[in-house]
Coordinates of C-alpha atoms and ligand atoms in Angstrom, one line a residue:
X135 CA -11.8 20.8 -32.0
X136 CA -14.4 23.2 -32.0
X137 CA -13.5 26.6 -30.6
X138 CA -15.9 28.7 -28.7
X139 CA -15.3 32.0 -27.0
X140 CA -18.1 33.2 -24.2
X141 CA -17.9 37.4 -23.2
X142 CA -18.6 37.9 -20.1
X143 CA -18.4 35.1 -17.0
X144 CA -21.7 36.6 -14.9
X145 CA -24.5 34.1 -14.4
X146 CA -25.4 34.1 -18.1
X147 CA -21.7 33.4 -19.3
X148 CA -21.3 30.8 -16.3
X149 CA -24.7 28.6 -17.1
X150 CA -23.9 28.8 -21.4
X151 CA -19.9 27.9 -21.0
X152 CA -21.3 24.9 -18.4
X153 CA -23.6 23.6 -21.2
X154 CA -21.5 23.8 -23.9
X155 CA -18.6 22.3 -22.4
X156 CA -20.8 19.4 -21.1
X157 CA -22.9 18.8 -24.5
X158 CA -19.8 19.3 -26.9
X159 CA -17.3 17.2 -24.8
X160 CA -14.7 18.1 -27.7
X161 CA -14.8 21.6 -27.6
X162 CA -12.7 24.2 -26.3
X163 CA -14.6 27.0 -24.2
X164 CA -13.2 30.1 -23.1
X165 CA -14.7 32.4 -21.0
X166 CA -13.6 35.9 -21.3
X167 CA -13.8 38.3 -18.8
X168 CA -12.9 42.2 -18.2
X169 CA -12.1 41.9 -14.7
X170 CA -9.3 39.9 -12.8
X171 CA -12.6 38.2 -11.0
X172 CA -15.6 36.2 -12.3
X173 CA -19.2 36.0 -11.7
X174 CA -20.3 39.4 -12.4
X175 CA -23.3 40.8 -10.9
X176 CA -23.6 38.2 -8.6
X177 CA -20.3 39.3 -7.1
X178 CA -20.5 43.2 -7.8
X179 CA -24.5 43.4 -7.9
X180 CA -26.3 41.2 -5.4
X181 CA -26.4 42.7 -1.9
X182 CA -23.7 41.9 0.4
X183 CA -25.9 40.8 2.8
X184 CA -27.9 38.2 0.4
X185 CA -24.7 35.4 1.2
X186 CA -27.4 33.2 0.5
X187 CA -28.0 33.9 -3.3
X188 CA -24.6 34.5 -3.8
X189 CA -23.6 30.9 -3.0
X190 CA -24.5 30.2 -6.4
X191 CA -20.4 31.1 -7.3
X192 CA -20.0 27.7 -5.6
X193 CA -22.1 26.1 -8.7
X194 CA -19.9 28.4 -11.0
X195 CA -16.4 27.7 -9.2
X196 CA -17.3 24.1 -10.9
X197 CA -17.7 24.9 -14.4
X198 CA -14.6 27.0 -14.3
X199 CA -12.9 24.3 -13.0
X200 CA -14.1 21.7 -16.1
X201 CA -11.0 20.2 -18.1
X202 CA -12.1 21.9 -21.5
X203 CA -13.2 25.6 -20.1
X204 CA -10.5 28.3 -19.8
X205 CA -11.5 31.4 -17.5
X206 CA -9.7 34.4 -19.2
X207 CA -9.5 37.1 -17.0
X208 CA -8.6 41.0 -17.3
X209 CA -9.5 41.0 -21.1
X210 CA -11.7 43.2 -22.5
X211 CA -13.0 41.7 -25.9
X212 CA -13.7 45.3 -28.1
X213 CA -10.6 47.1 -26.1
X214 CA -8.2 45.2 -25.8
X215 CA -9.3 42.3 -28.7
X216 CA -11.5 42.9 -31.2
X217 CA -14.7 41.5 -32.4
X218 CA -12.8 40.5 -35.6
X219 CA -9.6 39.2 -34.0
X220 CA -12.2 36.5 -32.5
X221 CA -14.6 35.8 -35.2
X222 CA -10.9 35.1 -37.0
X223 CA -10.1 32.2 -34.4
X224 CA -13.6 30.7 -32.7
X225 CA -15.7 29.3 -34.4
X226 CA -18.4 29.8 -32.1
X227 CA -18.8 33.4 -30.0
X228 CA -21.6 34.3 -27.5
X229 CA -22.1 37.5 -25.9
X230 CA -23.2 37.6 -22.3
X231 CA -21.7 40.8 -21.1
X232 CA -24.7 41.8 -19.5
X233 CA -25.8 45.6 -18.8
X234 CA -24.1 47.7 -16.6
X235 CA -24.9 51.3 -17.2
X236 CA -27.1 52.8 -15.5
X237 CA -30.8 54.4 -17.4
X238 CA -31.2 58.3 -16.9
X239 CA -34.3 59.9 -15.3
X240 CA -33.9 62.4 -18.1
X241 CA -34.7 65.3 -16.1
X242 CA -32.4 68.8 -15.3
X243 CA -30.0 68.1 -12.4
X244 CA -29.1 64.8 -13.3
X245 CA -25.7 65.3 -13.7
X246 CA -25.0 67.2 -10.0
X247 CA -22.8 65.7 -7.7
X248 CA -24.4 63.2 -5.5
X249 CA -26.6 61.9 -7.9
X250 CA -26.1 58.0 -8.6
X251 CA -27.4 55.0 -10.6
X252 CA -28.1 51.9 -8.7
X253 CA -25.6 49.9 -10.9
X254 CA -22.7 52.1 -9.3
X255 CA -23.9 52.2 -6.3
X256 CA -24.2 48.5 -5.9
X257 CA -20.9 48.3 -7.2
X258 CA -19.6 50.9 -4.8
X259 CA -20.7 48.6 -1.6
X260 CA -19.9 45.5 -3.6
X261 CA -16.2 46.8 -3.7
X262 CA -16.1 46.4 -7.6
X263 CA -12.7 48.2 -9.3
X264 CA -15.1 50.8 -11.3
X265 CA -16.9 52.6 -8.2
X266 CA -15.4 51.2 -5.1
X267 CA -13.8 54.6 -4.3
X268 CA -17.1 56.4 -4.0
X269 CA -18.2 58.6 -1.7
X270 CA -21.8 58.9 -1.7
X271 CA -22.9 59.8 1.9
X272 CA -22.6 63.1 2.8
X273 CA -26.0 63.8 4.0
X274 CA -28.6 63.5 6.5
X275 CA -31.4 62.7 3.7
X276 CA -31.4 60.9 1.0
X277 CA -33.9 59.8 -2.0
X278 CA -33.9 56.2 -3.7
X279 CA -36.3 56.5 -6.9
X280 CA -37.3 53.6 -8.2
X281 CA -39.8 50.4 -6.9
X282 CA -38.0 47.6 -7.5
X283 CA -35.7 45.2 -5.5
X284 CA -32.8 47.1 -6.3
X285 CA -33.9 49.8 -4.4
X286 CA -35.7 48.2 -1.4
X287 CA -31.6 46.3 -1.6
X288 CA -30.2 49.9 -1.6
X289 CA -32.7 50.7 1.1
X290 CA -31.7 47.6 3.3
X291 CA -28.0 48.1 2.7
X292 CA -28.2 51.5 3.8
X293 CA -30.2 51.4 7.1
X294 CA -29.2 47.6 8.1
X295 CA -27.9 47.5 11.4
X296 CA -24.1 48.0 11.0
X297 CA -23.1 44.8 13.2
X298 CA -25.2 42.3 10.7
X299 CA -23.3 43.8 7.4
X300 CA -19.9 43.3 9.4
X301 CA -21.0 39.7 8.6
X302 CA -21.3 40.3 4.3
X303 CA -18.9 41.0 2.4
X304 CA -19.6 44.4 2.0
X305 CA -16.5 46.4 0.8
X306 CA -14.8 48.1 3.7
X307 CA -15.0 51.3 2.5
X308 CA -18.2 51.3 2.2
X309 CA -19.0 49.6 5.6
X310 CA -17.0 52.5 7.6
X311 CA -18.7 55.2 5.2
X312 CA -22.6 53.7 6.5
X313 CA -21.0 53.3 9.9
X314 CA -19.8 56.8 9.9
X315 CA -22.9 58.0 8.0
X316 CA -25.5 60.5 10.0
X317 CA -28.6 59.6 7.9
X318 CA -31.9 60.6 9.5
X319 CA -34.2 60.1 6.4
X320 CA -34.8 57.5 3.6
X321 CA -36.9 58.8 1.0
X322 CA -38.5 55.7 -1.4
X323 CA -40.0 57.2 -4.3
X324 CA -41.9 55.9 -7.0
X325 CA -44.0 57.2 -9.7
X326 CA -46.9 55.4 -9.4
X327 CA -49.1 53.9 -6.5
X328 CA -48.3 50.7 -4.2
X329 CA -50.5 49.1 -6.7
X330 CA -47.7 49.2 -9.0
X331 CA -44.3 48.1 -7.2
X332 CA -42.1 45.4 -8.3
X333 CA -41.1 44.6 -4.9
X334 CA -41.2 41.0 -4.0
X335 CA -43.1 40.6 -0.8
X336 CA -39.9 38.4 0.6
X337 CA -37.7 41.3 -0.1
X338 CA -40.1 44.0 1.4
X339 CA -40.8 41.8 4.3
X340 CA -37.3 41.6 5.1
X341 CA -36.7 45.9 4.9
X342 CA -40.1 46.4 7.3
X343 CA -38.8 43.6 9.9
X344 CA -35.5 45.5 10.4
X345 CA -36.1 47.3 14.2
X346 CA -34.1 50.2 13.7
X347 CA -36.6 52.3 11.6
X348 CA -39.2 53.9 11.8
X349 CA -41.4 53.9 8.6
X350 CA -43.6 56.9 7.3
X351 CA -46.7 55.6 4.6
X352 CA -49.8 57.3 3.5
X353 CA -51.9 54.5 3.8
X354 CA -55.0 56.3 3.3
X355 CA -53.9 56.4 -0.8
X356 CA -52.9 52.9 -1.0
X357 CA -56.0 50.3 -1.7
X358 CA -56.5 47.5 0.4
X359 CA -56.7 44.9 -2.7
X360 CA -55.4 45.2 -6.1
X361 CA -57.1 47.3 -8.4
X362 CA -58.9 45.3 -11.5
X363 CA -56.0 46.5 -14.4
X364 CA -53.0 44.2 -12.5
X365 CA -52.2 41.3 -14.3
X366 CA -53.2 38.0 -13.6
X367 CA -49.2 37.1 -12.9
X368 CA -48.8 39.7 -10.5
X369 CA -52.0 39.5 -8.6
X370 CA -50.2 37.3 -5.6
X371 CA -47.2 39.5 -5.4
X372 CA -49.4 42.6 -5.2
X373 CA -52.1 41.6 -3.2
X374 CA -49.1 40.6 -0.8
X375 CA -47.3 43.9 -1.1
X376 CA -50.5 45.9 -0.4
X377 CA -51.3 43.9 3.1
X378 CA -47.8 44.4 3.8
X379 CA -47.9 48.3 3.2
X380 CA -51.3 48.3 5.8
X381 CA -49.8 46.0 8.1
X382 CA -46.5 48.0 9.0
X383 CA -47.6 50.2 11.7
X384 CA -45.5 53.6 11.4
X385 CA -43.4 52.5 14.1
X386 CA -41.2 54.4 16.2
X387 CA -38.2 52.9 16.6
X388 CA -37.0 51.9 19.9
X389 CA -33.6 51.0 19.6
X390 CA -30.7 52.9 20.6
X391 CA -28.4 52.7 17.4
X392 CA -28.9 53.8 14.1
X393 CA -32.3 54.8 13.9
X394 CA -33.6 55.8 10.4
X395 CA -37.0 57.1 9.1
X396 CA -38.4 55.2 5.8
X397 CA -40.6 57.1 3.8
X398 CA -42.3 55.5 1.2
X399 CA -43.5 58.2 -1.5
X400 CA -46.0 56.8 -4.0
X401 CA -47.2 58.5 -7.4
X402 CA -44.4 61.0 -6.8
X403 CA -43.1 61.7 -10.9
X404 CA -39.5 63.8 -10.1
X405 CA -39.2 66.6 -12.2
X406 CA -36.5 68.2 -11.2
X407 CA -32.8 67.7 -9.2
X408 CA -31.7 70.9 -7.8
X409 CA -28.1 71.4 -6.2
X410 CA -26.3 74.2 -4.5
X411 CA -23.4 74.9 -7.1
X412 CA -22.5 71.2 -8.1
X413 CA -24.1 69.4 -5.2
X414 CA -26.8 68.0 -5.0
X415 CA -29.6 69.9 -2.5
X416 CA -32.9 68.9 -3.3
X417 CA -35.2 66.9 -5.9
X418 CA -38.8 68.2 -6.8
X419 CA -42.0 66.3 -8.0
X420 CA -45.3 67.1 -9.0
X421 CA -48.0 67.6 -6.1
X422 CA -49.9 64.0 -5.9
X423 CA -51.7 63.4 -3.1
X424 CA -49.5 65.6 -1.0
X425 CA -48.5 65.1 2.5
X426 CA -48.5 67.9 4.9
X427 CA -44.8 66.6 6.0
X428 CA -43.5 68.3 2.6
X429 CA -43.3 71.7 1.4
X430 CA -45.5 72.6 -2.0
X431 CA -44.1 76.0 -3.9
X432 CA -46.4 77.9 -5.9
X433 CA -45.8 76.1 -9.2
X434 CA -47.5 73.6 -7.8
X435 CA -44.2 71.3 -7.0
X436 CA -43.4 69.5 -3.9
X437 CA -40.1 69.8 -2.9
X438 CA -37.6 67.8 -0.6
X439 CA -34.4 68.5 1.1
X440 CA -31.7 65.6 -0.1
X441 CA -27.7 65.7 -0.3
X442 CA -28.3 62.0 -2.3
X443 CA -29.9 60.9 -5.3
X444 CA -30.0 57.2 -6.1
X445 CA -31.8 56.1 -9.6
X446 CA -32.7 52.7 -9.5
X447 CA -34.8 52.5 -13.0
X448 CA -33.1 50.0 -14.6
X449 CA -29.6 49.3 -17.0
X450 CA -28.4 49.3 -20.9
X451 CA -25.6 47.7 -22.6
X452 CA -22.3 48.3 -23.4
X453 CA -21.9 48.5 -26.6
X454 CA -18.6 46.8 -28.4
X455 CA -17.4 48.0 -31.6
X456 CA -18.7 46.6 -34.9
X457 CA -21.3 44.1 -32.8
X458 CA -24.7 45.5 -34.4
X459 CA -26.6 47.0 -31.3
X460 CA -29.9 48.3 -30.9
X461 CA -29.5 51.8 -29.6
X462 CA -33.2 52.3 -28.6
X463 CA -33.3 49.5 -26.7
X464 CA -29.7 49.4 -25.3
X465 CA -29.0 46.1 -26.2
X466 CA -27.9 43.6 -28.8
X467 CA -29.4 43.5 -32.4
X468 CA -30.7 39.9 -32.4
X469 CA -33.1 37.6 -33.5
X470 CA -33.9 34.4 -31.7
X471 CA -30.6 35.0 -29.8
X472 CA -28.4 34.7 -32.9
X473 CA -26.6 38.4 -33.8
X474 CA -25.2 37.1 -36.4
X475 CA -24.0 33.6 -38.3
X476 CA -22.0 31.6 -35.4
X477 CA -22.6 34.6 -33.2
X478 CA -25.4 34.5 -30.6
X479 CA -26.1 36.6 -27.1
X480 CA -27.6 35.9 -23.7
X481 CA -28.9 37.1 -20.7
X482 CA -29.1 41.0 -20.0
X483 CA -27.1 41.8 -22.6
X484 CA -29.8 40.3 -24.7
X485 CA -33.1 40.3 -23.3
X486 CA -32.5 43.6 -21.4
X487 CA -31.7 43.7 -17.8
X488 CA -34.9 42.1 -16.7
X489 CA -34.9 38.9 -14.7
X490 CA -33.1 37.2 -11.9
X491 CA -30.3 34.6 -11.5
X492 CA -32.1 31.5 -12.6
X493 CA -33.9 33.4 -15.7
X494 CA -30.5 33.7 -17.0
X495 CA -30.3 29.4 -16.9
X496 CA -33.5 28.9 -18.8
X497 CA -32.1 31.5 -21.3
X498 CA -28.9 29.4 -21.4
X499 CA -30.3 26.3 -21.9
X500 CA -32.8 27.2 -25.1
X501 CA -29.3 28.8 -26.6
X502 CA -27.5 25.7 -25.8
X503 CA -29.6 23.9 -28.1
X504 CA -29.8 26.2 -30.8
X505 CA -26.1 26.5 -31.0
X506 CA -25.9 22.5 -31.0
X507 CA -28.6 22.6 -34.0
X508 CA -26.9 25.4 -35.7
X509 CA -23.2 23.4 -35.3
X510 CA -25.1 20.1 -36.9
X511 CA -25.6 22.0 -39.7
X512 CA -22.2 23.5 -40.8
X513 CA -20.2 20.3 -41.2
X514 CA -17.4 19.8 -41.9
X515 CA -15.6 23.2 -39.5
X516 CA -13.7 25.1 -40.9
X517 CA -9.8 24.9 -38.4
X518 CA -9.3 27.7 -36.3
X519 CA -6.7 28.4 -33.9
X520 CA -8.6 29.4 -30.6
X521 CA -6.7 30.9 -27.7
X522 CA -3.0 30.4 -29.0
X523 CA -3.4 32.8 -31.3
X524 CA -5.5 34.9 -28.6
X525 CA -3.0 34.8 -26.2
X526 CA -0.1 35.9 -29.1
X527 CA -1.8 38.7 -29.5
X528 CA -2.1 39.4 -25.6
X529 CA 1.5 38.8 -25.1
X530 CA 2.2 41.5 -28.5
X531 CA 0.1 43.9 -26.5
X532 CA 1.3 43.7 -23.2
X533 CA -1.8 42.3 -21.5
X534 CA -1.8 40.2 -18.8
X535 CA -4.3 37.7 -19.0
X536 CA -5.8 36.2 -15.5
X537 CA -6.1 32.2 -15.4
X538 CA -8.7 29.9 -13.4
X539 CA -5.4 29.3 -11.4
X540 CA -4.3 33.3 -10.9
X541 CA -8.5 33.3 -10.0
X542 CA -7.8 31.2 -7.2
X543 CA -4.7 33.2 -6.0
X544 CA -6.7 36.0 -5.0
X545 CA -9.6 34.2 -4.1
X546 CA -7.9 32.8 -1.4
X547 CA -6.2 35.7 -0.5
X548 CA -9.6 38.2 -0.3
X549 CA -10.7 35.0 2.3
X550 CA -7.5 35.8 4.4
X551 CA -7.5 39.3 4.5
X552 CA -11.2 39.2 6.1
X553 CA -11.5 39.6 9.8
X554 CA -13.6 37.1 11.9
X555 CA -17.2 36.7 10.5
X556 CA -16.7 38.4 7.1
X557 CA -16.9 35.8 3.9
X558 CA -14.0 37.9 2.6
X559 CA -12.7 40.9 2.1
X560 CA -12.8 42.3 -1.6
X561 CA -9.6 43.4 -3.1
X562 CA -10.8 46.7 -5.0
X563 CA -7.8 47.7 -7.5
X564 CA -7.4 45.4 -10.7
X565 CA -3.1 46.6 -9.9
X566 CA -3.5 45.3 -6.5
X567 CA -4.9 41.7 -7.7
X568 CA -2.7 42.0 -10.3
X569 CA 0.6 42.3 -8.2
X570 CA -0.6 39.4 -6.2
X571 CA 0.2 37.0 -9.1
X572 CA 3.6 38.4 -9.8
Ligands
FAD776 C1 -28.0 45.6 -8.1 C2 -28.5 44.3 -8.5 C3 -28.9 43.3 -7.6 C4 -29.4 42.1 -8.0 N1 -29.8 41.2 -7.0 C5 -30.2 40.0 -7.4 C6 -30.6 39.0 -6.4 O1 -30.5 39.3 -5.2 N2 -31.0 37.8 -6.9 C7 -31.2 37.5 -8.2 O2 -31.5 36.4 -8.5 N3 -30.8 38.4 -9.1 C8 -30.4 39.6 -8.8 N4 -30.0 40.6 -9.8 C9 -30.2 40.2 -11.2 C10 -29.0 39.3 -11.6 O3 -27.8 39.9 -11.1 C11 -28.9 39.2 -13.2 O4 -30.1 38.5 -13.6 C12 -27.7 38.6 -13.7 O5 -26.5 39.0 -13.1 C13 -27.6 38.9 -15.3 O6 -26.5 38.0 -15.7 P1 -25.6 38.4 -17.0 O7 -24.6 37.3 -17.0 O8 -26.4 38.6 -18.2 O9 -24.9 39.8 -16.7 P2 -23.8 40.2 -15.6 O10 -24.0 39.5 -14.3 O11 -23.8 41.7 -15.6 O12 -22.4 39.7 -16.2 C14 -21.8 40.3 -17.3 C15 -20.3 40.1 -17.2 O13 -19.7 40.5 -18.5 C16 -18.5 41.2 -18.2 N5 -18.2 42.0 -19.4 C17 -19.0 43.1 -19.8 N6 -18.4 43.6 -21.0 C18 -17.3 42.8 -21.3 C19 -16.4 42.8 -22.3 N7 -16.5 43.7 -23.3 N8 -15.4 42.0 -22.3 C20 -15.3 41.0 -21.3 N9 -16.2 41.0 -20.3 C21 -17.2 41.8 -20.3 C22 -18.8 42.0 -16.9 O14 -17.6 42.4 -16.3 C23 -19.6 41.0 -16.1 O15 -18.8 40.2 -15.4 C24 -29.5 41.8 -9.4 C25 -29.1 42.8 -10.3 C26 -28.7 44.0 -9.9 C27 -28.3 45.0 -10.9

């Protein structure tokens, strides 16, 4: 029996454990996870509203539910087992925990209140245990920096029309908070021009088709076609983005809900976060292209009122003790996948947190057969013990471990609790998923 352990059961740890378990028919693969629930950022990162891309946990559901995979839930390999504990019983491991903290701006101010990363803010609507009890939305104005599909998703989540995200599974806490919310402006700031946005024209399409707002862009600094420099693989997605930009007419909204202004700021660099005492009050850039809409101070600085700050710049990994790590980078120390012998990582936790869902299955599927290769090579195994011993240990330390089986429990009771027209409604406390399976 060939024992492999996989860390971490978001798309990356789903689409390796599925392989594996299918090509090596007689081997044991258990999927370790930190939370009672799988399917990481697809469950606590994707938009609520995107049901569509999170149907992919029906794919997943499958794998979990193969005869030789094991989901283990609610352990947290480097806390509460060690990297040694299971190079001692697998003989295979694979990290695939991903990367959940959020990059800094680097700038003074960062650490006010009411400023955010993307990563907790997605996992404050997404009602995951770490940030569900967030309260982010305590003013009129608020700045997303960042031009990429996180933030046009933080943008969308935040102005959507309240009666369509009654229909996601946003977390109710956050729902009542954006119902409840007074916000008047939406400030979209990048540092360089429309040229240079990572949007996806589907995704920006969708933000400037919503009727409730109104949008505010200079077109005058935005070219009609892409400059010369852009890449040949982002001449289609540009060229799209640009005749989007030009096409939105700044609107005024006509309808009689929530209506929200959308300002796109381009080649806006943030210098600065300033706050009131703790709190957040404003954010200040260097004058590019000014508008006449924002105040300039002598230095030369534009500045803007805001009460909310949301970095969307991108992630880094956790790191877990005595796995070698690459601490410019933020990610694993690898080579061609493999940290070290009979160790290998995947996904964001390995290539960075660049890519979406499917990336993370092409990734999988070039480590699947690497893995095979490498296994070829080291016959006969040496025996290990696998999860027996893992779950000895568990039992020593008081940690209870959640099963395929306990999964399902509060699955099914997350659908219950929903009222009509919501997918489900998230249970936010690891306690209160845990006493369900008492
Ligand atoms: C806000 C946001 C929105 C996105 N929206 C989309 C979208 O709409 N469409 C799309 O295709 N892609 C989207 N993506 C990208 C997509 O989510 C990623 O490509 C994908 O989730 C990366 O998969 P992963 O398995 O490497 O990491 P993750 O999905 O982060 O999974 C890592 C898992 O490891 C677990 N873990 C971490 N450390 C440990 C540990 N020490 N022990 C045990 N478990 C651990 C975590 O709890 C988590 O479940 C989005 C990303 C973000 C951040």
């Amino acid at each position: 029996m060939i024992h492999i352990a996989i860390i971490g059961s978001g798309p990356s740890g789903c689409y390796i454990t599925d392989m594996l378990a299918k090509k090596l028919p007689e081997s044991q693969v258990d999927l370790f996870e930190r939370l009672p629930t799988p399917f990481g950022l697809v469950r606590a990162g994707v938009a609520p509203d995107h049901q569509h891309t999170k149907n992919i946990t029906r794919q997943f559901e499958r794998t979990l539910s193969r005869e030789n995979v094991r989901f283990v839930g609610n352990v947290h390999i480097g806390t509460d087992v060690s990297y040694a504990e299971l190079k001692k019983h697998y003989h295979i491991i694979v990290f695939a925990s991903g990367a959940p903290i959020d990059r800094k701006l680097g700038i003074p101010g960062e650490s006010l209140e009411g400023v955010y990363g993307s990563g907790e803010f997605s996992r404050w609507y997404n009602g995951h245990p770490d940030n569900a009890n967030l309260n982010p939305l305590i003013s009129e104005n608020i700045a997303v920096i960042g031009n990429g599909n996180v933030a046009l998703d933080i943008l969308r989540v935040l102005s959507k029309d309240v009666e369509q995200l009654r229909k996601s599974d946003i977390s109710q806490n956050a729902l009542d908070k954006i119902s409840n919310a007074n916000i008047k402006n939406i400030y979209i700031i990048g540092r360089r021009g429309a040229e240079d946005v990572n949007f996806t024209p589907m995704e920006l399409q969708e933000v400037m088709s919503q009727s409730n707002l109104t949008f505010h862009i200079d077109t005058s600094n935005i070219p009609e076609l892409p400059p010369e420099y852009i890449q040949e693989e982002r001449l289609r997605n540009t060229a799209k983005n640009l005749e989007i930009f030009h096409n939105t007419k700044t609107q005024v909204s006509t309808a009689d809900t929530r209506s929200i202004n959308i300002h796109f700021l381009f080649n806006r660099p943030i210098s600065t976060i300033q706050g009131d005492t703790s709190q957040v009050s404003s954010i200040e850039f260097t004058r590019n292209n000014a508008t006449s809409s924002l105040s300039a101070n002598s230095k030369n600085l534009i500045s803007l009122n805001v009460g909310t700050v949301i970095s969307a710049i991108g992630y880094t990994s956790t790191p877990i003790p005595n796995v070698p790590f690459n601490n410019n980078n933020g990610m694993f120390e690898h080579q061609n996948s493999c940290i070290e012998s009979d160790v290998y990582a995947v996904g964001w936790c390995k290539r960075g947190a660049n890519g979406v869902i499917p990336s993370n299955r092409t990734d999988a599927v070039t480590l699947s057969k690497d893995i095979i290769a490498d296994l070829e090579n080291t016959v006969p195994l040496p025996h290990k013990e696998g999860f027996s011993c893992i779950s000895t240990l568990l039992d020593e330390r008081n940690i209870k471990s959640v099963s395929y089986n306990d999964w399902q429990v509060i699955n099914k009771a997350e659908i219950d609790r929903a009222i009509t027209g919501k997918p489900r409604e998230k249970i936010t406390t690891v306690s209160k998923m845990l006493n369900l399976l008492n």
